[in-house]
Amino acid sequence: MPVTSIVSARRQRSLLTFCSAWLALLAVTVVASLLMGAGQVSPARALAVLTGNQDHDARFVVYELRGQRTLLAIIVGMALGAAGTLLQSATRNPLAEPGLLGVSAGASFAVVLAISLGASAATVHFSVAIIGAMVGCLLVLLVTQVRYVGDDPVRLVLAGAAFSAMLGAITTLMLLFDQRSADEIRFWVIGTLAGRSSVALWWSPPGILLALALMTLLVRPLAALALGEHIATGLGHHPRLIRLLTLLIVAVLVGIATAVAGPIAFIGLIVPFVARAQTGSDIRRTLWLSLLIGPTLLLLADVLSRLAVKPYELPIGVITAMIGAPVLVAVVRSRRLPTL
């Protein structure tokens, strides 16, 4: 058997092994999410419900409150994990992350702007957040065209962070001057899965699945782009078109995730970092693994947010920031990026 075939078979077995492990861990976090937090029902009582007990009050808490929240975490985690992996591959930047590059901030700003202009928070999130994320993506694309910035991961992140901070400041000012907007969006803008409307479970999965289906068409071109623009062009691909389509899919994924749960940072950075550490940098492997790592990490963060300060809850964005900041430092150190 040729050496390349042996290596390919080993990589496939490695990918299957890691996917199986993450799938098992995802199942564990799903059970933990159903057993703990969100309602005055103990883990033992919740476990009894899962095994067939007809405790109506506990069933409502486990299936309606915790179950709905668990499904939303899986949807949002898949979207943010895939978006981060795609964005890093398209920009060839290990620090590219929707929350750091202004994509999530663009979605948040658009939602707050729409509400301040008279829209209702219950109906405006979905489409407006996607449009805001798309604008953020286009600005990221413009930044990558600036000389020296697109080739320097640290400067690109700094430019994205500055853009996010600017939009965040404007968003805060709008909330300060508009009490109605502040009341409607106070909890959403922090980033949380608590108290989300069940309506999100109807409209968010089709959008996420459509974006993931389109994403599969870009896997091979992105793998070719990783070899360099000249090689990708030689193989018949169009780098600019690939990047544009990738950023549009990222905008849809991040826009829907932000509409559902508010801006949640660092998941898009952590997921591809963990996936690459296990399967290498080939997007044909990391992308599928990210679809399992994303929901697992977000569910784990959500469970921690419920238990950290009981009987209260922390916004999940606080937990992801506490986990993501050390990962960002680790990525910068491991890549030996230039010192500013």
Coordinates of C-alpha atoms in Angstrom, one line a residue:
M1 CA 0.0 0.0 0.0
P2 CA 1.4 3.5 -0.9
V3 CA 2.7 5.6 2.0
T4 CA 0.2 8.4 1.3
S5 CA -2.7 5.9 1.6
I6 CA -1.4 4.7 4.9
V7 CA -1.0 8.2 6.2
S8 CA -4.5 9.1 5.0
A9 CA -6.0 6.1 6.7
R10 CA -4.3 7.0 9.9
R11 CA -5.6 10.5 9.8
Q12 CA -9.1 9.3 9.1
R13 CA -8.9 6.9 12.1
S14 CA -7.6 9.8 14.2
L15 CA -10.4 12.0 13.2
L16 CA -13.0 9.4 14.0
T17 CA -11.4 8.8 17.4
F18 CA -11.5 12.5 18.3
C19 CA -15.0 12.9 16.9
S20 CA -16.2 9.9 19.0
A21 CA -14.6 11.3 22.1
W22 CA -16.1 14.8 21.6
L23 CA -19.5 13.3 20.9
A24 CA -19.3 11.4 24.1
L25 CA -18.3 14.5 26.0
L26 CA -21.1 16.4 24.3
A27 CA -23.6 13.8 25.6
V28 CA -22.2 14.2 29.1
T29 CA -22.6 18.0 29.0
V30 CA -26.2 17.7 27.7
V31 CA -27.1 15.4 30.6
A32 CA -25.4 17.8 33.0
S33 CA -27.3 20.8 31.5
L34 CA -30.6 18.9 32.1
L35 CA -29.7 18.0 35.7
M36 CA -28.3 21.3 37.0
G37 CA -29.5 24.8 37.4
A38 CA -32.5 26.8 35.9
G39 CA -35.2 26.1 38.4
Q40 CA -35.5 24.7 41.9
V41 CA -35.2 21.1 40.9
S42 CA -32.4 19.0 42.4
P43 CA -30.2 16.8 40.1
A44 CA -31.7 13.6 41.7
R45 CA -35.2 14.8 41.0
A46 CA -34.2 15.8 37.4
L47 CA -32.6 12.4 36.9
A48 CA -35.9 10.8 38.1
V49 CA -37.7 12.7 35.4
L50 CA -35.3 11.6 32.7
T51 CA -35.9 8.0 33.7
G52 CA -39.7 8.3 33.5
N53 CA -40.9 9.8 36.7
Q54 CA -44.2 11.7 36.2
D55 CA -43.4 14.7 38.4
H56 CA -45.1 17.4 36.4
D57 CA -43.4 20.4 38.0
A58 CA -40.0 18.8 37.6
R59 CA -40.8 17.8 34.0
F60 CA -41.6 21.4 33.1
V61 CA -38.3 22.6 34.5
V62 CA -36.2 19.8 32.9
Y63 CA -37.8 19.7 29.5
E64 CA -39.2 23.2 29.0
L65 CA -36.6 25.4 30.8
R66 CA -33.4 23.4 30.8
G67 CA -34.1 21.4 27.6
Q68 CA -34.9 24.5 25.5
R69 CA -31.8 26.2 26.9
T70 CA -29.7 23.1 26.1
L71 CA -30.9 23.0 22.5
L72 CA -30.1 26.7 22.1
A73 CA -26.6 26.2 23.4
I74 CA -26.0 23.4 20.9
I75 CA -27.3 25.5 18.0
V76 CA -25.2 28.6 19.1
G77 CA -22.1 26.5 19.8
M78 CA -22.2 24.9 16.4
A79 CA -22.6 28.2 14.7
L80 CA -19.8 30.0 16.6
G81 CA -17.4 27.1 16.3
A82 CA -17.9 26.7 12.6
A83 CA -17.8 30.5 12.1
G84 CA -14.5 30.8 13.9
T85 CA -12.9 27.9 12.0
L86 CA -14.1 29.3 8.6
L87 CA -12.9 32.9 9.5
Q88 CA -9.5 31.7 10.6
S89 CA -9.1 29.6 7.5
A90 CA -10.3 32.4 5.1
T91 CA -8.0 35.0 6.6
R92 CA -5.2 32.5 7.4
N93 CA -5.0 34.1 10.8
P94 CA -5.0 32.0 13.9
L95 CA -6.3 35.0 15.9
A96 CA -9.3 35.7 13.7
E97 CA -12.5 35.3 15.8
P98 CA -16.0 36.9 15.2
G99 CA -16.0 38.5 18.6
L100 CA -12.5 39.9 18.3
L101 CA -12.9 41.2 14.7
G102 CA -16.0 43.2 15.2
V103 CA -18.5 40.8 13.6
S104 CA -20.5 40.2 16.8
A105 CA -20.2 43.9 17.7
G106 CA -21.7 44.8 14.3
A107 CA -24.6 42.4 14.9
S108 CA -25.2 43.9 18.4
F109 CA -25.0 47.5 17.2
A110 CA -27.5 46.8 14.4
V111 CA -30.0 45.2 16.8
V112 CA -29.7 48.1 19.3
L113 CA -30.0 50.7 16.5
A114 CA -33.1 49.0 15.2
I115 CA -34.8 48.9 18.6
S116 CA -33.9 52.5 19.3
L117 CA -35.6 53.4 16.0
G118 CA -38.8 51.8 17.2
A119 CA -38.6 48.1 16.4
S120 CA -39.5 45.4 19.0
A121 CA -36.8 43.2 20.5
A122 CA -39.0 40.2 20.1
T123 CA -39.1 40.4 16.3
V124 CA -36.1 42.3 15.2
H125 CA -33.1 40.2 16.2
F126 CA -32.8 37.7 13.4
S127 CA -32.6 39.6 10.2
V128 CA -31.1 42.8 11.6
A129 CA -28.3 40.9 13.4
I130 CA -27.3 39.1 10.2
I131 CA -27.2 42.4 8.3
G132 CA -25.1 43.9 11.1
A133 CA -22.8 40.9 11.1
M134 CA -22.4 41.2 7.3
V135 CA -21.4 44.8 7.6
G136 CA -18.9 43.8 10.3
C137 CA -17.5 41.1 7.9
L138 CA -17.2 43.6 5.1
L139 CA -15.3 46.0 7.3
V140 CA -13.0 43.1 8.3
L141 CA -12.5 42.4 4.6
L142 CA -11.6 46.0 4.1
V143 CA -9.1 45.9 7.0
T144 CA -7.4 42.9 5.4
Q145 CA -6.8 44.9 2.3
V146 CA -4.9 47.6 4.2
R147 CA -1.2 47.3 3.6
Y148 CA 0.7 45.2 6.3
V149 CA -2.4 44.8 8.4
G150 CA -3.9 41.7 6.8
D151 CA -0.5 40.0 6.9
D152 CA 0.0 40.8 10.6
P153 CA -2.3 38.7 12.9
V154 CA -1.7 40.9 15.9
R155 CA -2.4 44.2 14.1
L156 CA -5.5 42.7 12.5
V157 CA -6.8 41.7 15.9
L158 CA -6.0 45.1 17.3
A159 CA -7.9 46.8 14.4
G160 CA -10.9 44.5 15.0
A161 CA -10.7 45.1 18.8
A162 CA -10.7 48.9 18.1
F163 CA -13.7 48.6 15.8
S164 CA -15.5 46.5 18.4
A165 CA -14.7 49.0 21.1
M166 CA -16.0 51.8 19.0
L167 CA -19.3 50.1 18.2
G168 CA -19.6 49.0 21.9
A169 CA -19.2 52.6 23.0
I170 CA -21.8 53.9 20.6
T171 CA -24.1 51.0 21.6
T172 CA -23.7 52.0 25.3
L173 CA -24.4 55.6 24.5
M174 CA -27.6 54.7 22.6
L175 CA -28.8 52.6 25.6
L176 CA -28.0 55.4 28.0
F177 CA -30.1 57.9 26.0
D178 CA -33.0 55.5 25.2
Q179 CA -34.5 53.8 28.3
R180 CA -36.9 51.7 26.2
S181 CA -34.0 50.1 24.3
A182 CA -32.1 49.6 27.5
D183 CA -35.0 47.8 29.1
E184 CA -35.6 45.6 26.1
I185 CA -32.0 44.6 25.5
R186 CA -30.4 44.8 28.9
F187 CA -29.8 41.0 29.3
W188 CA -29.4 40.1 25.6
V189 CA -26.5 42.5 25.0
I190 CA -24.4 40.8 27.8
G191 CA -24.6 37.4 26.2
T192 CA -26.8 34.8 27.9
L193 CA -28.9 31.7 27.1
A194 CA -31.3 32.3 30.1
G195 CA -34.8 33.5 29.3
R196 CA -34.6 33.1 25.6
S197 CA -37.8 32.8 23.7
S198 CA -38.8 29.4 22.4
V199 CA -39.5 31.0 19.1
A200 CA -35.8 31.0 18.5
L201 CA -35.9 27.2 18.3
W202 CA -38.2 27.5 15.3
W203 CA -36.3 29.9 13.1
S204 CA -32.7 29.5 14.1
P205 CA -32.1 25.8 13.1
P206 CA -33.1 26.2 9.4
G207 CA -30.8 29.2 9.0
I208 CA -27.9 27.4 10.7
L209 CA -28.4 24.2 8.7
L210 CA -28.5 26.1 5.4
A211 CA -25.3 28.0 6.2
L212 CA -23.6 24.7 7.2
A213 CA -24.8 23.1 4.0
L214 CA -23.3 25.9 2.0
M215 CA -20.2 25.7 4.1
T216 CA -19.5 22.1 2.8
L217 CA -19.1 23.6 -0.7
L218 CA -16.2 25.8 0.5
V219 CA -14.2 23.1 2.3
R220 CA -12.1 22.0 -0.7
P221 CA -11.5 25.6 -2.0
L222 CA -10.4 26.7 1.5
A223 CA -8.1 23.7 1.8
A224 CA -6.5 24.8 -1.5
L225 CA -6.3 28.4 -0.3
A226 CA -4.3 27.3 2.7
L227 CA -1.5 26.2 0.2
G228 CA -1.3 29.8 -1.0
E229 CA -3.2 32.1 -3.4
H230 CA -1.0 31.1 -6.4
I231 CA -1.5 27.4 -5.9
A232 CA -5.2 27.9 -5.3
T233 CA -5.5 29.9 -8.5
G234 CA -3.5 27.2 -10.3
L235 CA -6.0 24.6 -9.1
G236 CA -8.9 26.6 -10.6
H237 CA -10.1 28.4 -7.5
H238 CA -10.8 32.1 -7.1
P239 CA -9.3 33.3 -3.7
R240 CA -11.3 36.6 -3.5
L241 CA -14.6 34.9 -4.3
I242 CA -13.8 32.1 -1.8
R243 CA -13.1 34.7 1.0
L244 CA -16.2 36.7 0.1
L245 CA -18.5 33.7 0.2
T246 CA -16.8 32.4 3.4
L247 CA -17.4 35.8 5.1
L248 CA -21.0 35.8 4.1
I249 CA -21.5 32.4 5.6
V250 CA -19.7 33.5 8.7
A251 CA -22.0 36.6 8.9
V252 CA -25.1 34.3 8.7
L253 CA -23.8 32.0 11.4
V254 CA -22.7 34.8 13.7
G255 CA -25.8 36.8 13.0
I256 CA -28.1 34.0 14.0
A257 CA -26.1 33.0 17.0
T258 CA -26.0 36.7 18.2
A259 CA -29.7 37.1 17.6
V260 CA -30.4 34.0 19.8
A261 CA -27.9 34.5 22.7
G262 CA -26.4 38.0 22.3
P263 CA -22.7 38.5 21.7
I264 CA -20.6 35.6 23.1
A265 CA -16.9 36.1 22.6
F266 CA -13.9 33.6 22.3
I267 CA -15.9 30.5 21.4
G268 CA -14.8 31.1 17.8
L269 CA -11.2 31.4 18.9
I270 CA -11.1 28.4 21.3
V271 CA -12.8 25.9 19.1
P272 CA -10.5 25.9 16.1
F273 CA -7.5 26.2 18.4
V274 CA -8.5 22.9 20.2
A275 CA -9.4 21.2 16.9
R276 CA -6.1 22.1 15.3
A277 CA -4.2 20.8 18.3
Q278 CA -5.9 17.4 17.8
T279 CA -6.1 16.9 14.0
G280 CA -3.7 19.4 12.5
S281 CA -4.5 22.5 10.4
D282 CA -6.3 20.9 7.5
I283 CA -9.8 22.5 7.5
R284 CA -11.2 19.3 6.0
R285 CA -10.7 17.8 9.4
T286 CA -10.9 20.7 11.8
L287 CA -14.2 21.9 10.5
W288 CA -16.1 18.8 11.3
L289 CA -14.5 18.5 14.7
S290 CA -15.4 22.1 15.5
L291 CA -19.1 21.2 15.1
L292 CA -18.8 19.0 18.1
I293 CA -16.3 21.1 20.2
G294 CA -18.4 24.3 19.9
P295 CA -21.6 23.1 21.5
T296 CA -19.7 21.1 24.1
L297 CA -17.7 24.1 25.3
L298 CA -20.7 26.4 25.2
L299 CA -22.8 23.9 27.2
L300 CA -19.9 23.5 29.7
A301 CA -19.7 27.3 30.1
D302 CA -23.5 27.5 30.5
V303 CA -23.5 24.9 33.3
L304 CA -20.6 26.7 35.0
S305 CA -22.5 30.0 34.7
R306 CA -25.4 28.5 36.6
L307 CA -23.3 27.0 39.4
A308 CA -20.6 29.7 40.0
V309 CA -22.7 32.1 42.1
K310 CA -25.8 30.1 43.1
P311 CA -28.6 30.9 43.6
Y312 CA -27.8 33.6 40.9
E313 CA -26.4 33.1 37.5
L314 CA -23.5 34.7 35.6
P315 CA -23.9 35.8 32.0
I316 CA -22.3 33.1 29.8
G317 CA -20.3 35.7 28.1
V318 CA -18.4 36.3 31.4
I319 CA -17.5 32.5 31.6
T320 CA -16.3 32.3 27.9
A321 CA -14.2 35.5 28.4
M322 CA -12.5 33.9 31.5
I323 CA -11.8 30.8 29.5
G324 CA -10.9 32.5 26.2
A325 CA -8.5 35.1 27.4
P326 CA -5.8 32.6 28.5
V327 CA -6.3 30.7 25.3
L328 CA -5.7 33.9 23.3
V329 CA -2.5 34.4 25.2
A330 CA -1.5 30.8 24.6
V331 CA -2.1 31.1 20.8
V332 CA -0.1 34.3 20.6
R333 CA 2.8 32.7 22.5
S334 CA 2.7 29.5 20.6
R335 CA 2.8 31.3 17.3
R336 CA 5.7 33.5 18.3
L337 CA 3.9 36.5 16.9
P338 CA 5.7 39.8 16.7
T339 CA 5.9 42.0 19.8
L340 CA 4.3 45.4 19.6

